[in-house]
Amino acid sequence: MLSEKQKLVLIIFLTIAFLSYSVYLYTFLPYKQRKISEQCVKGMDLWQKYNCNACHQVYGLGGYLGPDLTNVYSKRGPEYIAAFLQSGTQIMPKFNFSEDEIKSLLAFLEMMDKSGKADPRTYKINKDGTIEY
């Protein structure tokens, strides 16, 4: 069993280690800020307006009725996605999107596709706890 003094030293050590690592993560690691086009922002607004996340996932987060759409742009292509958006399916309703809305949603899905891979099996965990994909 640890004495009171040993417990205090351990708590102080863990607190300092946690704070030091937090400062390191948020201060020294490079952060790539991407420029997002106006059309992509409109696509993101449509994604939220029609609550696409209720049925679809992005990076595995969201509903499970439809597929994960994180990397659908590179896997299926814009024509395939546009066909689904125009016609719907038995499960996905037809939203009657305009051509501009479809282009905006495609821009949003392309941006999500370029942001990384959705399959966690492809991630590499670094020694400092960060993840490469």
PDB file of C-alpha atoms in Angstrom:
ATOM      1  CA  MET A   1       0.000   0.000   0.000  1.00  0.00           C
ATOM      2  CA  LEU A   2       1.179   3.512  -0.728  1.00  0.00           C
ATOM      3  CA  SER A   3       1.687   6.046   2.016  1.00  0.00           C
ATOM      4  CA  GLU A   4      -0.110   9.392   1.870  1.00  0.00           C
ATOM      5  CA  LYS A   5       3.093  11.110   0.740  1.00  0.00           C
ATOM      6  CA  GLN A   6       3.613   8.558  -2.067  1.00  0.00           C
ATOM      7  CA  LYS A   7       0.008   9.002  -3.209  1.00  0.00           C
ATOM      8  CA  LEU A   8       0.455  12.771  -3.320  1.00  0.00           C
ATOM      9  CA  VAL A   9       3.705  12.472  -5.304  1.00  0.00           C
ATOM     10  CA  LEU A  10       2.009  10.078  -7.745  1.00  0.00           C
ATOM     11  CA  ILE A  11      -0.973  12.405  -8.232  1.00  0.00           C
ATOM     12  CA  ILE A  12       1.323  15.387  -8.816  1.00  0.00           C
ATOM     13  CA  PHE A  13       3.441  13.396 -11.284  1.00  0.00           C
ATOM     14  CA  LEU A  14       0.403  12.179 -13.250  1.00  0.00           C
ATOM     15  CA  THR A  15      -1.099  15.678 -13.317  1.00  0.00           C
ATOM     16  CA  ILE A  16       2.135  17.212 -14.616  1.00  0.00           C
ATOM     17  CA  ALA A  17       2.492  14.433 -17.209  1.00  0.00           C
ATOM     18  CA  PHE A  18      -1.102  14.937 -18.402  1.00  0.00           C
ATOM     19  CA  LEU A  19      -0.756  18.717 -18.632  1.00  0.00           C
ATOM     20  CA  SER A  20       2.620  18.499 -20.393  1.00  0.00           C
ATOM     21  CA  TYR A  21       1.270  16.054 -22.976  1.00  0.00           C
ATOM     22  CA  SER A  22      -1.830  18.193 -23.525  1.00  0.00           C
ATOM     23  CA  VAL A  23       0.285  21.307 -24.110  1.00  0.00           C
ATOM     24  CA  TYR A  24       2.483  19.323 -26.501  1.00  0.00           C
ATOM     25  CA  LEU A  25      -0.484  18.038 -28.497  1.00  0.00           C
ATOM     26  CA  TYR A  26      -2.171  21.397 -28.895  1.00  0.00           C
ATOM     27  CA  THR A  27       0.957  23.508 -29.352  1.00  0.00           C
ATOM     28  CA  PHE A  28       3.621  21.629 -31.259  1.00  0.00           C
ATOM     29  CA  LEU A  29       1.882  19.154 -33.553  1.00  0.00           C
ATOM     30  CA  PRO A  30       1.227  20.452 -37.062  1.00  0.00           C
ATOM     31  CA  TYR A  31      -2.369  21.166 -37.936  1.00  0.00           C
ATOM     32  CA  LYS A  32      -3.303  21.373 -41.571  1.00  0.00           C
ATOM     33  CA  GLN A  33      -6.205  23.716 -42.009  1.00  0.00           C
ATOM     34  CA  ARG A  34      -7.952  23.103 -45.276  1.00  0.00           C
ATOM     35  CA  LYS A  35      -9.663  25.769 -47.307  1.00  0.00           C
ATOM     36  CA  ILE A  36     -13.278  24.835 -47.818  1.00  0.00           C
ATOM     37  CA  SER A  37     -15.085  26.105 -50.885  1.00  0.00           C
ATOM     38  CA  GLU A  38     -18.407  27.910 -50.667  1.00  0.00           C
ATOM     39  CA  GLN A  39     -20.035  25.030 -52.551  1.00  0.00           C
ATOM     40  CA  CYS A  40     -18.684  22.556 -50.005  1.00  0.00           C
ATOM     41  CA  VAL A  41     -20.129  24.655 -47.171  1.00  0.00           C
ATOM     42  CA  LYS A  42     -23.509  24.592 -48.935  1.00  0.00           C
ATOM     43  CA  GLY A  43     -23.211  20.806 -49.204  1.00  0.00           C
ATOM     44  CA  MET A  44     -22.458  20.552 -45.495  1.00  0.00           C
ATOM     45  CA  ASP A  45     -25.504  22.727 -44.770  1.00  0.00           C
ATOM     46  CA  LEU A  46     -27.660  20.419 -46.905  1.00  0.00           C
ATOM     47  CA  TRP A  47     -26.196  17.368 -45.107  1.00  0.00           C
ATOM     48  CA  GLN A  48     -27.318  18.895 -41.824  1.00  0.00           C
ATOM     49  CA  LYS A  49     -30.637  20.274 -43.109  1.00  0.00           C
ATOM     50  CA  TYR A  50     -31.783  16.881 -44.388  1.00  0.00           C
ATOM     51  CA  ASN A  51     -30.277  15.084 -41.375  1.00  0.00           C
ATOM     52  CA  CYS A  52     -28.258  12.688 -43.524  1.00  0.00           C
ATOM     53  CA  ASN A  53     -26.329  11.649 -40.404  1.00  0.00           C
ATOM     54  CA  ALA A  54     -29.470   9.961 -39.087  1.00  0.00           C
ATOM     55  CA  CYS A  55     -28.990   7.162 -41.633  1.00  0.00           C
ATOM     56  CA  HIS A  56     -25.388   7.537 -42.858  1.00  0.00           C
ATOM     57  CA  GLN A  57     -22.057   7.703 -41.083  1.00  0.00           C
ATOM     58  CA  VAL A  58     -18.995   9.840 -41.602  1.00  0.00           C
ATOM     59  CA  TYR A  59     -15.922   8.256 -40.004  1.00  0.00           C
ATOM     60  CA  GLY A  60     -18.230   5.647 -38.498  1.00  0.00           C
ATOM     61  CA  LEU A  61     -20.320   8.214 -36.615  1.00  0.00           C
ATOM     62  CA  GLY A  62     -24.008   8.447 -37.399  1.00  0.00           C
ATOM     63  CA  GLY A  63     -26.878   6.143 -38.227  1.00  0.00           C
ATOM     64  CA  TYR A  64     -26.550   2.590 -39.473  1.00  0.00           C
ATOM     65  CA  LEU A  65     -29.445   2.336 -41.917  1.00  0.00           C
ATOM     66  CA  GLY A  66     -27.281   3.539 -44.817  1.00  0.00           C
ATOM     67  CA  PRO A  67     -23.584   3.060 -45.600  1.00  0.00           C
ATOM     68  CA  ASP A  68     -20.625   5.040 -44.288  1.00  0.00           C
ATOM     69  CA  LEU A  69     -20.059   7.830 -46.811  1.00  0.00           C
ATOM     70  CA  THR A  70     -16.595   8.986 -45.723  1.00  0.00           C
ATOM     71  CA  ASN A  71     -14.808   7.548 -48.764  1.00  0.00           C
ATOM     72  CA  VAL A  72     -17.719   6.979 -51.137  1.00  0.00           C
ATOM     73  CA  TYR A  73     -16.470   9.673 -53.535  1.00  0.00           C
ATOM     74  CA  SER A  74     -13.238   7.837 -54.379  1.00  0.00           C
ATOM     75  CA  LYS A  75     -14.827   4.378 -54.278  1.00  0.00           C
ATOM     76  CA  ARG A  76     -17.914   5.043 -56.422  1.00  0.00           C
ATOM     77  CA  GLY A  77     -17.381   8.391 -58.150  1.00  0.00           C
ATOM     78  CA  PRO A  78     -19.542  11.490 -58.539  1.00  0.00           C
ATOM     79  CA  GLU A  79     -21.830  10.072 -61.248  1.00  0.00           C
ATOM     80  CA  TYR A  80     -22.808   7.116 -59.060  1.00  0.00           C
ATOM     81  CA  ILE A  81     -23.519   9.364 -56.070  1.00  0.00           C
ATOM     82  CA  ALA A  82     -25.468  11.858 -58.196  1.00  0.00           C
ATOM     83  CA  ALA A  83     -27.668   9.040 -59.531  1.00  0.00           C
ATOM     84  CA  PHE A  84     -28.615   8.035 -55.981  1.00  0.00           C
ATOM     85  CA  LEU A  85     -29.254  11.636 -54.976  1.00  0.00           C
ATOM     86  CA  GLN A  86     -31.517  12.188 -57.995  1.00  0.00           C
ATOM     87  CA  SER A  87     -33.569   9.013 -57.782  1.00  0.00           C
ATOM     88  CA  GLY A  88     -33.404   7.808 -54.191  1.00  0.00           C
ATOM     89  CA  THR A  89     -33.864   4.122 -53.350  1.00  0.00           C
ATOM     90  CA  GLN A  90     -36.461   1.977 -51.625  1.00  0.00           C
ATOM     91  CA  ILE A  91     -34.941   2.976 -48.287  1.00  0.00           C
ATOM     92  CA  MET A  92     -33.610   6.470 -49.077  1.00  0.00           C
ATOM     93  CA  PRO A  93     -36.296   8.963 -50.070  1.00  0.00           C
ATOM     94  CA  LYS A  94     -36.097  11.063 -53.202  1.00  0.00           C
ATOM     95  CA  PHE A  95     -35.299  14.583 -52.003  1.00  0.00           C
ATOM     96  CA  ASN A  96     -35.812  16.359 -55.366  1.00  0.00           C
ATOM     97  CA  PHE A  97     -32.445  18.103 -55.146  1.00  0.00           C
ATOM     98  CA  SER A  98     -31.626  20.745 -57.753  1.00  0.00           C
ATOM     99  CA  GLU A  99     -28.481  20.359 -59.865  1.00  0.00           C
ATOM    100  CA  ASP A 100     -26.751  22.999 -57.726  1.00  0.00           C
ATOM    101  CA  GLU A 101     -27.672  21.145 -54.525  1.00  0.00           C
ATOM    102  CA  ILE A 102     -26.330  17.879 -55.949  1.00  0.00           C
ATOM    103  CA  LYS A 103     -23.068  19.604 -56.918  1.00  0.00           C
ATOM    104  CA  SER A 104     -22.839  21.032 -53.399  1.00  0.00           C
ATOM    105  CA  LEU A 105     -23.386  17.633 -51.788  1.00  0.00           C
ATOM    106  CA  LEU A 106     -20.795  16.127 -54.141  1.00  0.00           C
ATOM    107  CA  ALA A 107     -18.312  18.849 -53.135  1.00  0.00           C
ATOM    108  CA  PHE A 108     -18.965  18.054 -49.462  1.00  0.00           C
ATOM    109  CA  LEU A 109     -18.524  14.306 -50.004  1.00  0.00           C
ATOM    110  CA  GLU A 110     -15.349  14.911 -52.020  1.00  0.00           C
ATOM    111  CA  MET A 111     -13.939  17.024 -49.181  1.00  0.00           C
ATOM    112  CA  MET A 112     -14.821  14.304 -46.656  1.00  0.00           C
ATOM    113  CA  ASP A 113     -13.165  11.725 -48.894  1.00  0.00           C
ATOM    114  CA  LYS A 114      -9.942  13.750 -49.045  1.00  0.00           C
ATOM    115  CA  SER A 115      -9.897  14.217 -45.263  1.00  0.00           C
ATOM    116  CA  GLY A 116      -8.846  10.631 -44.587  1.00  0.00           C
ATOM    117  CA  LYS A 117      -9.819   6.990 -44.498  1.00  0.00           C
ATOM    118  CA  ALA A 118     -12.806   5.705 -42.568  1.00  0.00           C
ATOM    119  CA  ASP A 119     -11.405   2.215 -42.003  1.00  0.00           C
ATOM    120  CA  PRO A 120      -9.649   2.153 -38.601  1.00  0.00           C
ATOM    121  CA  ARG A 121      -7.799  -1.028 -39.604  1.00  0.00           C
ATOM    122  CA  THR A 122      -5.647   1.155 -41.867  1.00  0.00           C
ATOM    123  CA  TYR A 123      -4.600   3.573 -39.091  1.00  0.00           C
ATOM    124  CA  LYS A 124      -1.077   3.609 -37.696  1.00  0.00           C
ATOM    125  CA  ILE A 125      -0.702   4.695 -34.058  1.00  0.00           C
ATOM    126  CA  ASN A 126       2.477   6.698 -33.411  1.00  0.00           C
ATOM    127  CA  LYS A 127       4.531   6.634 -30.209  1.00  0.00           C
ATOM    128  CA  ASP A 128       3.158  10.025 -29.177  1.00  0.00           C
ATOM    129  CA  GLY A 129      -0.434   8.767 -29.430  1.00  0.00           C
ATOM    130  CA  THR A 130      -1.310  10.470 -32.699  1.00  0.00           C
ATOM    131  CA  ILE A 131      -2.793   8.546 -35.602  1.00  0.00           C
ATOM    132  CA  GLU A 132      -1.671   8.425 -39.224  1.00  0.00           C
ATOM    133  CA  TYR A 133      -3.993   7.200 -41.923  1.00  0.00           C
TER     134      TYR A 133
END
